[in-house]
Short mmCIF file of C-alpha atoms (C1' of nucleotides) in Angstrom, two decimals:
data_model
loop_
_atom_site.label_atom_id
_atom_site.label_comp_id
_atom_site.label_asym_id
_atom_site.label_seq_id
_atom_site.Cartn_x
_atom_site.Cartn_y
_atom_site.Cartn_z
CA MET G 1 -25.00 -19.95 21.57
CA SER G 2 -27.61 -18.98 19.02
CA GLU G 3 -27.13 -19.88 15.41
CA PHE G 4 -28.75 -19.43 12.03
CA GLY G 5 -31.32 -21.81 10.70
CA ALA G 6 -30.79 -23.68 7.46
CA ALA G 7 -32.25 -21.05 5.15
CA PRO G 8 -30.30 -18.05 6.44
CA THR G 9 -27.16 -20.17 6.47
CA ASP G 10 -27.68 -21.01 2.81
CA ARG G 11 -28.29 -17.40 1.95
CA LEU G 12 -25.18 -16.39 3.81
CA ARG G 13 -23.13 -19.00 2.01
CA SER G 14 -24.53 -17.83 -1.29
CA PHE G 15 -23.56 -14.22 -0.65
CA VAL G 16 -20.08 -15.17 0.43
CA GLU G 17 -19.51 -17.29 -2.64
CA ARG G 18 -20.77 -14.61 -4.99
CA ILE G 19 -18.39 -12.15 -3.42
CA GLU G 20 -15.47 -14.53 -3.59
CA ARG G 21 -16.15 -15.21 -7.23
CA LEU G 22 -16.25 -11.50 -8.08
CA GLU G 23 -13.08 -10.87 -6.13
CA GLU G 24 -11.36 -13.61 -8.06
CA GLU G 25 -12.26 -11.88 -11.32
CA LYS G 26 -11.07 -8.60 -9.93
CA SER G 27 -7.73 -10.11 -9.02
CA ALA G 28 -7.43 -11.51 -12.52
CA LEU G 29 -7.94 -8.03 -13.98
CA ALA G 30 -5.33 -6.61 -11.64
CA ALA G 31 -2.93 -9.19 -12.99
CA ASP G 32 -3.82 -8.21 -16.55
CA ILE G 33 -3.09 -4.58 -15.78
CA ARG G 34 0.29 -5.43 -14.31
CA GLU G 35 1.01 -7.34 -17.47
CA VAL G 36 0.20 -4.40 -19.72
CA TYR G 37 2.55 -2.17 -17.73
CA SER G 38 5.19 -4.83 -18.03
CA GLU G 39 4.70 -5.04 -21.77
CA ALA G 40 4.94 -1.26 -22.07
CA LYS G 41 8.14 -1.35 -20.10
CA GLY G 42 9.44 -4.00 -22.46
CA VAL G 43 9.21 -1.61 -25.40
CA GLY G 44 10.91 1.21 -23.52
CA PHE G 45 8.23 3.15 -21.74
CA ASP G 46 8.80 4.32 -18.19
CA VAL G 47 6.29 2.55 -15.98
CA LYS G 48 6.30 5.10 -13.22
CA VAL G 49 5.61 7.97 -15.61
CA LEU G 50 2.99 5.86 -17.34
CA ARG G 51 1.20 5.43 -14.02
CA GLN G 52 1.33 9.18 -13.51
CA ILE G 53 -0.26 9.70 -16.90
CA VAL G 54 -3.08 7.29 -16.19
CA SER G 55 -3.63 8.96 -12.86
CA LEU G 56 -3.70 12.43 -14.42
CA ARG G 57 -6.17 11.41 -17.09
CA LYS G 58 -8.43 10.05 -14.39
CA MET G 59 -8.54 13.43 -12.64
CA ASP G 60 -11.04 16.07 -13.55
CA GLN G 61 -9.26 18.64 -15.69
CA SER G 62 -9.97 21.62 -13.46
CA ASP G 63 -8.88 19.68 -10.39
CA ARG G 64 -5.69 18.77 -12.15
CA ARG G 65 -5.02 22.38 -13.07
CA GLU G 66 -5.66 23.48 -9.52
CA GLN G 67 -3.39 20.82 -8.10
CA GLU G 68 -0.57 21.65 -10.47
CA GLU G 69 -0.92 25.36 -9.80
CA LEU G 70 -0.84 24.85 -6.06
CA LEU G 71 2.23 22.65 -6.34
CA ASP G 72 3.87 25.36 -8.36
CA ILE G 73 3.22 27.95 -5.70
CA TYR G 74 4.71 25.73 -3.00
CA LYS G 75 7.68 24.94 -5.19
CA ARG G 76 8.42 28.57 -5.86
CA ALA G 77 8.13 29.35 -2.16
CA LEU G 78 10.80 26.75 -1.44
CA ASP G 79 12.98 27.48 -4.44
CA LEU G 80 12.22 24.15 -6.02
CA ALA G 81 10.70 25.51 -9.19
CA MET Y 1 13.09 19.54 -26.05
CA SER Y 2 12.62 16.01 -27.38
CA GLU Y 3 9.32 14.37 -28.09
CA PHE Y 4 7.86 11.21 -29.50
CA GLY Y 5 7.26 10.56 -33.17
CA ALA Y 6 3.90 9.40 -34.46
CA ALA Y 7 4.50 5.68 -33.97
CA PRO Y 8 5.63 5.79 -30.34
CA THR Y 9 2.81 8.20 -29.58
CA ASP Y 10 0.30 5.74 -30.97
CA ARG Y 11 1.82 2.91 -29.01
CA LEU Y 12 1.72 5.00 -25.86
CA ARG Y 13 -1.89 5.90 -26.42
CA SER Y 14 -2.70 2.27 -27.04
CA PHE Y 15 -1.12 1.15 -23.78
CA VAL Y 16 -2.86 3.87 -21.84
CA GLU Y 17 -6.22 2.99 -23.30
CA ARG Y 18 -5.79 -0.71 -22.66
CA ILE Y 19 -4.97 0.06 -19.05
CA GLU Y 20 -7.89 2.41 -18.70
CA ARG Y 21 -10.25 -0.17 -20.15
CA LEU Y 22 -9.05 -2.85 -17.75
CA GLU Y 23 -9.28 -0.48 -14.83
CA GLU Y 24 -12.81 0.36 -15.84
CA GLU Y 25 -13.73 -3.32 -15.73
CA LYS Y 26 -12.04 -3.66 -12.42
CA SER Y 27 -13.98 -0.73 -11.04
CA ALA Y 28 -17.18 -2.27 -12.35
CA LEU Y 29 -16.41 -5.46 -10.47
CA ALA Y 30 -15.70 -3.48 -7.33
CA ALA Y 31 -19.10 -1.88 -7.76
CA ASP Y 32 -20.69 -5.30 -8.20
CA ILE Y 33 -19.08 -6.47 -5.01
CA ARG Y 34 -20.35 -3.45 -3.14
CA GLU Y 35 -23.79 -4.20 -4.52
CA VAL Y 36 -23.74 -7.77 -3.25
CA TYR Y 37 -22.82 -6.51 0.19
CA SER Y 38 -25.62 -4.02 -0.05
CA GLU Y 39 -28.07 -6.71 -1.05
CA ALA Y 40 -26.94 -8.88 1.85
CA LYS Y 41 -27.43 -5.93 4.14
CA GLY Y 42 -30.92 -5.54 2.70
CA VAL Y 43 -31.91 -8.99 3.94
CA GLY Y 44 -30.47 -8.38 7.35
CA PHE Y 45 -26.84 -9.46 7.28
CA ASP Y 46 -24.20 -7.30 8.90
CA VAL Y 47 -21.89 -6.02 6.17
CA LYS Y 48 -18.92 -5.55 8.43
CA VAL Y 49 -19.15 -9.07 9.78
CA LEU Y 50 -19.65 -10.36 6.27
CA ARG Y 51 -16.43 -8.64 5.20
CA GLN Y 52 -14.64 -10.21 8.11
CA ILE Y 53 -15.95 -13.60 7.11
CA VAL Y 54 -14.71 -13.20 3.56
CA SER Y 55 -11.41 -11.95 4.84
CA LEU Y 56 -11.06 -14.85 7.26
CA ARG Y 57 -11.83 -17.40 4.55
CA LYS Y 58 -9.17 -15.83 2.39
CA MET Y 59 -6.68 -15.69 5.24
CA ASP Y 60 -7.28 -19.22 6.36
CA GLN Y 61 -5.72 -20.47 3.16
CA SER Y 62 -2.75 -18.19 2.96
CA ASP Y 63 -1.99 -18.49 6.65
CA ARG Y 64 -2.07 -22.23 6.47
CA ARG Y 65 0.17 -22.13 3.43
CA GLU Y 66 2.52 -19.77 5.21
CA GLN Y 67 2.51 -22.02 8.19
CA GLU Y 68 3.33 -25.05 6.07
CA GLU Y 69 6.07 -23.18 4.32
CA LEU Y 70 7.46 -22.11 7.65
CA LEU Y 71 7.48 -25.67 8.86
CA ASP Y 72 9.15 -26.73 5.64
CA ILE Y 73 11.88 -24.18 6.04
CA TYR Y 74 12.58 -25.33 9.54
CA LYS Y 75 12.66 -28.90 8.39
CA ARG Y 76 15.03 -28.16 5.59
CA ALA Y 77 17.20 -26.13 7.95
CA LEU Y 78 17.44 -29.23 10.11
CA ASP Y 79 17.96 -31.63 7.21
CA LEU Y 80 14.68 -33.33 7.83
CA ALA Y 81 12.92 -32.33 4.65
CA MET Z 1 10.49 -32.63 15.75
CA SER Z 2 13.90 -31.03 16.19
CA GLU Z 3 14.23 -27.85 18.15
CA PHE Z 4 16.78 -25.29 19.15
CA GLY Z 5 18.92 -25.65 22.24
CA ALA Z 6 18.78 -23.10 25.01
CA ALA Z 7 21.45 -20.76 23.66
CA PRO Z 8 20.07 -20.41 20.11
CA THR Z 9 16.61 -19.99 21.55
CA ASP Z 10 17.83 -17.13 23.71
CA ARG Z 11 19.57 -15.52 20.80
CA LEU Z 12 16.47 -15.84 18.69
CA ARG Z 13 14.33 -14.29 21.40
CA SER Z 14 16.82 -11.47 21.77
CA PHE Z 15 16.73 -10.66 18.05
CA VAL Z 16 12.97 -10.72 17.96
CA GLU Z 17 12.68 -8.40 20.91
CA ARG Z 18 15.22 -5.94 19.52
CA ILE Z 19 13.25 -5.82 16.30
CA GLU Z 20 9.96 -5.36 18.05
CA ARG Z 21 11.36 -2.54 20.12
CA LEU Z 22 12.72 -0.73 17.06
CA GLU Z 23 9.47 -1.18 15.22
CA GLU Z 24 7.64 0.34 18.12
CA GLU Z 25 9.82 3.44 17.90
CA LYS Z 26 9.30 3.57 14.17
CA SER Z 27 5.55 3.48 14.63
CA ALA Z 28 5.79 6.31 17.13
CA LEU Z 29 7.67 8.45 14.60
CA ALA Z 30 5.11 7.66 11.94
CA ALA Z 31 2.47 8.94 14.32
CA ASP Z 32 4.49 12.12 14.91
CA ILE Z 33 4.73 12.71 11.19
CA ARG Z 34 1.01 12.29 10.73
CA GLU Z 35 0.53 14.83 13.46
CA VAL Z 36 2.73 17.41 11.77
CA TYR Z 37 0.78 17.03 8.55
CA SER Z 38 -2.39 17.42 10.51
CA GLU Z 39 -1.12 20.58 12.15
CA ALA Z 40 -0.09 22.00 8.77
CA LYS Z 41 -3.55 21.23 7.45
CA GLY Z 42 -4.97 23.06 10.43
CA VAL Z 43 -3.33 26.30 9.36
CA GLY Z 44 -4.46 25.97 5.78
CA PHE Z 45 -1.79 24.04 3.91
CA ASP Z 46 -2.78 21.34 1.45
CA VAL Z 47 -1.55 18.03 2.81
CA LYS Z 48 -1.40 16.26 -0.51
CA VAL Z 49 0.68 18.98 -2.09
CA LEU Z 50 2.83 19.10 1.01
CA ARG Z 51 3.58 15.41 0.58
CA GLN Z 52 4.49 16.02 -3.03
CA ILE Z 53 6.91 18.72 -1.94
CA VAL Z 54 8.57 16.46 0.61
CA SER Z 55 8.82 13.75 -1.99
CA LEU Z 56 10.34 16.09 -4.56
CA ARG Z 57 12.92 17.41 -2.11
CA LYS Z 58 13.91 13.85 -1.32
CA MET Z 59 14.71 13.16 -4.94
CA ASP Z 60 18.07 13.90 -6.41
CA GLN Z 61 17.76 17.10 -8.37
CA SER Z 62 18.86 15.65 -11.69
CA ASP Z 63 16.54 12.71 -11.24
CA ARG Z 64 13.73 15.08 -10.49
CA ARG Z 65 14.44 17.10 -13.61
CA GLU Z 66 14.55 13.95 -15.68
CA GLN Z 67 11.29 12.65 -14.26
CA GLU Z 68 9.50 15.94 -14.80
CA GLU Z 69 10.83 16.22 -18.32
CA LEU Z 70 9.77 12.70 -19.17
CA LEU Z 71 6.29 13.31 -17.78
CA ASP Z 72 6.09 16.43 -19.90
CA ILE Z 73 6.95 14.53 -23.04
CA TYR Z 74 4.28 11.91 -22.33
CA LYS Z 75 1.76 14.63 -21.53
CA ARG Z 76 2.40 16.48 -24.75
CA ALA Z 77 2.13 13.24 -26.71
CA LEU Z 78 -1.34 12.69 -25.26
CA ASP Z 79 -2.46 16.32 -25.34
CA LEU Z 80 -2.48 16.58 -21.57
CA ALA Z 81 0.06 19.40 -21.32
CA MET H 1 -0.31 33.92 -10.45
CA SER H 2 -0.54 34.09 -6.68
CA GLU H 3 2.19 33.26 -4.24
CA PHE H 4 2.88 33.18 -0.53
CA GLY H 5 4.09 36.11 1.52
CA ALA H 6 7.13 35.84 3.75
CA ALA H 7 5.32 34.54 6.83
CA PRO H 8 3.44 31.67 5.20
CA THR H 9 6.60 30.74 3.34
CA ASP H 10 8.47 30.49 6.62
CA ARG H 11 5.74 28.40 8.14
CA LEU H 12 5.72 26.13 5.13
CA ARG H 13 9.45 25.70 5.28
CA SER H 14 9.24 24.95 8.98
CA PHE H 15 6.65 22.22 8.49
CA VAL H 16 8.60 20.66 5.67
CA GLU H 17 11.78 20.62 7.70
CA ARG H 18 10.08 19.11 10.74
CA ILE H 19 8.67 16.36 8.57
CA GLU H 20 12.00 15.76 6.90
CA ARG H 21 13.74 15.48 10.24
CA LEU H 22 11.21 12.97 11.53
CA GLU H 23 11.37 10.97 8.33
CA GLU H 24 15.12 10.89 8.63
CA GLU H 25 14.81 9.36 12.08
CA LYS H 26 12.27 6.92 10.80
CA SER H 27 14.54 5.88 7.98
CA ALA H 28 17.37 5.44 10.44
CA LEU H 29 15.22 3.10 12.50
CA ALA H 30 14.26 1.16 9.40
CA ALA H 31 17.96 0.79 8.67
CA ASP H 32 18.57 -0.38 12.23
CA ILE H 33 15.88 -2.99 11.85
CA ARG H 34 17.38 -4.20 8.60
CA GLU H 35 20.73 -4.40 10.33
CA VAL H 36 19.35 -6.56 13.14
CA TYR H 37 17.91 -8.93 10.58
CA SER H 38 21.24 -8.97 8.83
CA GLU H 39 23.05 -9.69 12.06
CA ALA H 40 20.65 -12.52 12.83
CA LYS H 41 21.26 -13.88 9.39
CA GLY H 42 24.97 -13.67 10.08
CA VAL H 43 24.63 -16.10 12.98
CA GLY H 44 22.56 -18.48 10.96
CA PHE H 45 18.93 -17.48 11.38
CA ASP H 46 16.65 -17.39 8.40
CA VAL H 47 15.56 -13.81 7.84
CA LYS H 48 12.34 -14.68 6.10
CA VAL H 49 11.26 -17.00 8.89
CA LEU H 50 12.29 -14.37 11.39
CA ARG H 51 10.05 -11.84 9.69
CA GLN H 52 7.22 -14.32 9.80
CA ILE H 53 7.80 -14.83 13.49
CA VAL H 54 7.69 -11.10 14.17
CA SER H 55 4.63 -10.79 12.00
CA LEU H 56 2.90 -13.68 13.74
CA ARG H 57 3.61 -12.23 17.17
CA LYS H 58 2.11 -8.97 15.99
CA MET H 59 -0.84 -10.70 14.36
CA ASP H 60 -1.57 -12.92 17.31
CA GLN H 61 -2.76 -9.86 19.18
CA SER H 62 -4.74 -8.17 16.45
CA ASP H 63 -6.27 -11.39 15.24
CA ARG H 64 -7.37 -12.30 18.69
CA ARG H 65 -8.81 -8.85 19.09
CA GLU H 66 -10.56 -9.13 15.76
CA GLN H 67 -11.88 -12.47 16.74
CA GLU H 68 -13.20 -11.13 20.02
CA GLU H 69 -14.74 -8.18 18.28
CA LEU H 70 -16.39 -10.48 15.79
CA LEU H 71 -17.80 -12.57 18.58
CA ASP H 72 -19.01 -9.42 20.27
CA ILE H 73 -20.78 -8.26 17.16
CA TYR H 74 -22.52 -11.56 16.84
CA LYS H 75 -23.51 -11.42 20.45
CA ARG H 76 -24.86 -7.92 20.16
CA ALA H 77 -26.70 -8.90 16.99
CA LEU H 78 -28.38 -11.61 19.01
CA ASP H 79 -29.03 -9.43 22.04
CA LEU H 80 -26.72 -11.51 24.16
CA ALA H 81 -24.09 -8.88 24.81
"C1'" DG P 1 -16.06 16.14 7.60
"C1'" DT P 2 -13.86 12.48 9.82
"C1'" DG P 3 -12.29 7.69 10.42
"C1'" DG P 4 -11.66 2.92 8.73
"C1'" DG P 5 -10.71 -0.04 5.37
"C1'" DT P 6 -9.33 -1.15 0.91
"C1'" DT P 7 -6.31 -0.40 -2.73
"C1'" DT P 8 -2.45 1.53 -5.02
"C1'" DG P 9 2.48 2.84 -5.15
"C1'" DT P 10 7.21 2.44 -3.47
"C1'" DG P 11 11.44 0.28 -1.75
"C1'" DG P 12 14.17 -3.45 -0.24
"C1'" DC P 13 15.46 -8.17 -1.26
"C1'" DA P 14 16.48 -12.53 -3.33
"C1'" DC P 15 17.05 -14.99 -7.37
"C1'" DC P 16 18.58 -15.50 -11.91
"C1'" DG O 1 22.64 -6.31 -13.46
"C1'" DG O 2 18.03 -6.54 -13.80
"C1'" DT O 3 13.78 -8.54 -12.76
"C1'" DG O 4 10.08 -10.30 -9.97
"C1'" DC O 5 8.42 -10.46 -5.28
"C1'" DC O 6 6.97 -9.12 -1.01
"C1'" DA O 7 6.24 -6.00 2.82
"C1'" DC O 8 5.40 -1.38 4.16
"C1'" DA O 9 3.62 3.20 3.67
"C1'" DA O 10 0.53 6.44 1.35
"C1'" DA O 11 -3.72 7.61 -1.17
"C1'" DC O 12 -8.44 6.90 -1.96
"C1'" DC O 13 -13.05 5.85 -1.07
"C1'" DC O 14 -17.02 4.83 1.26
"C1'" DA O 15 -19.90 4.87 5.18
"C1'" DC O 16 -21.31 7.18 9.06
#
DNA sequence: GTGGGTTTGTGGCACC
DNA sequence: GGTGCCACAAACCCAC
């Protein structure tokens, strides 16, 4: 069973720890975001709709238009409009 | 057709922008993480294996905790806790 | 370390196996569904929009109206309409 | 504002209905599974622990496979495969 | 462009 | 009754 020498092992450990540290920070931010949604909900905003808004604003405008237009066509075809 | 007044609109915008800012930071961290993997790859480590390592180190904790919890539940169920 | 007697152990095993069997069937159906989407895509339909349609049809009509109306209000407030 | 002709509309409707039928069956199975858990609970088993058991039995396979794959990758990396 | 993996969103569930 | 949690399913993204 081959194995790494001391130097590669140290480098490996270093990479892993850097990643773990960054992922910890990322998790903390995710928690912050959940908290903001929760706060918004607390003053009466609808969280689900809020998420839709954020998602829409993230989309390129022309893509959004296209998507909405396509949905409309499908909806009309199925009498859902 | 109802709509928001000026104050709720401002609050809404504020929430949305706070969320967007946090998500931006989160995305930046995700990019950082990708970069570390890329750097590791650059010195010869296998990214996929590296990801598995990180994942295993993360799992080892939660699995053990789960396991302990499971044991605890059994013990309590049998009045041995 | 306490443990179950023979009868409870059998019952437990029976429950677990029933669940596993049902989950297997559920997975098979999930695969079927993916296949239908794939087939629809193959003849030119947009899968994402298709999913939206299915989702909308699942919603109660009045709920759907409400949701859409609410989204509209938020969109107008943020000049996304 | 474009829209579908009669034939594409029929095809669309057909796809949607096939999906809805399959999803109905899937939901029914999900309900069955919930019912089995409920029944198990009714005779004194702990549902949460039961879920963990099912999950562990499922994981035992995939984890072992993952583990073997990981080993394989290492071996190939070291020209031992 | 396709597949895998990660992440996000939804729904059921228990607790309060 | 509602709120937080957790598990599952869907969407997204990257790498190939």
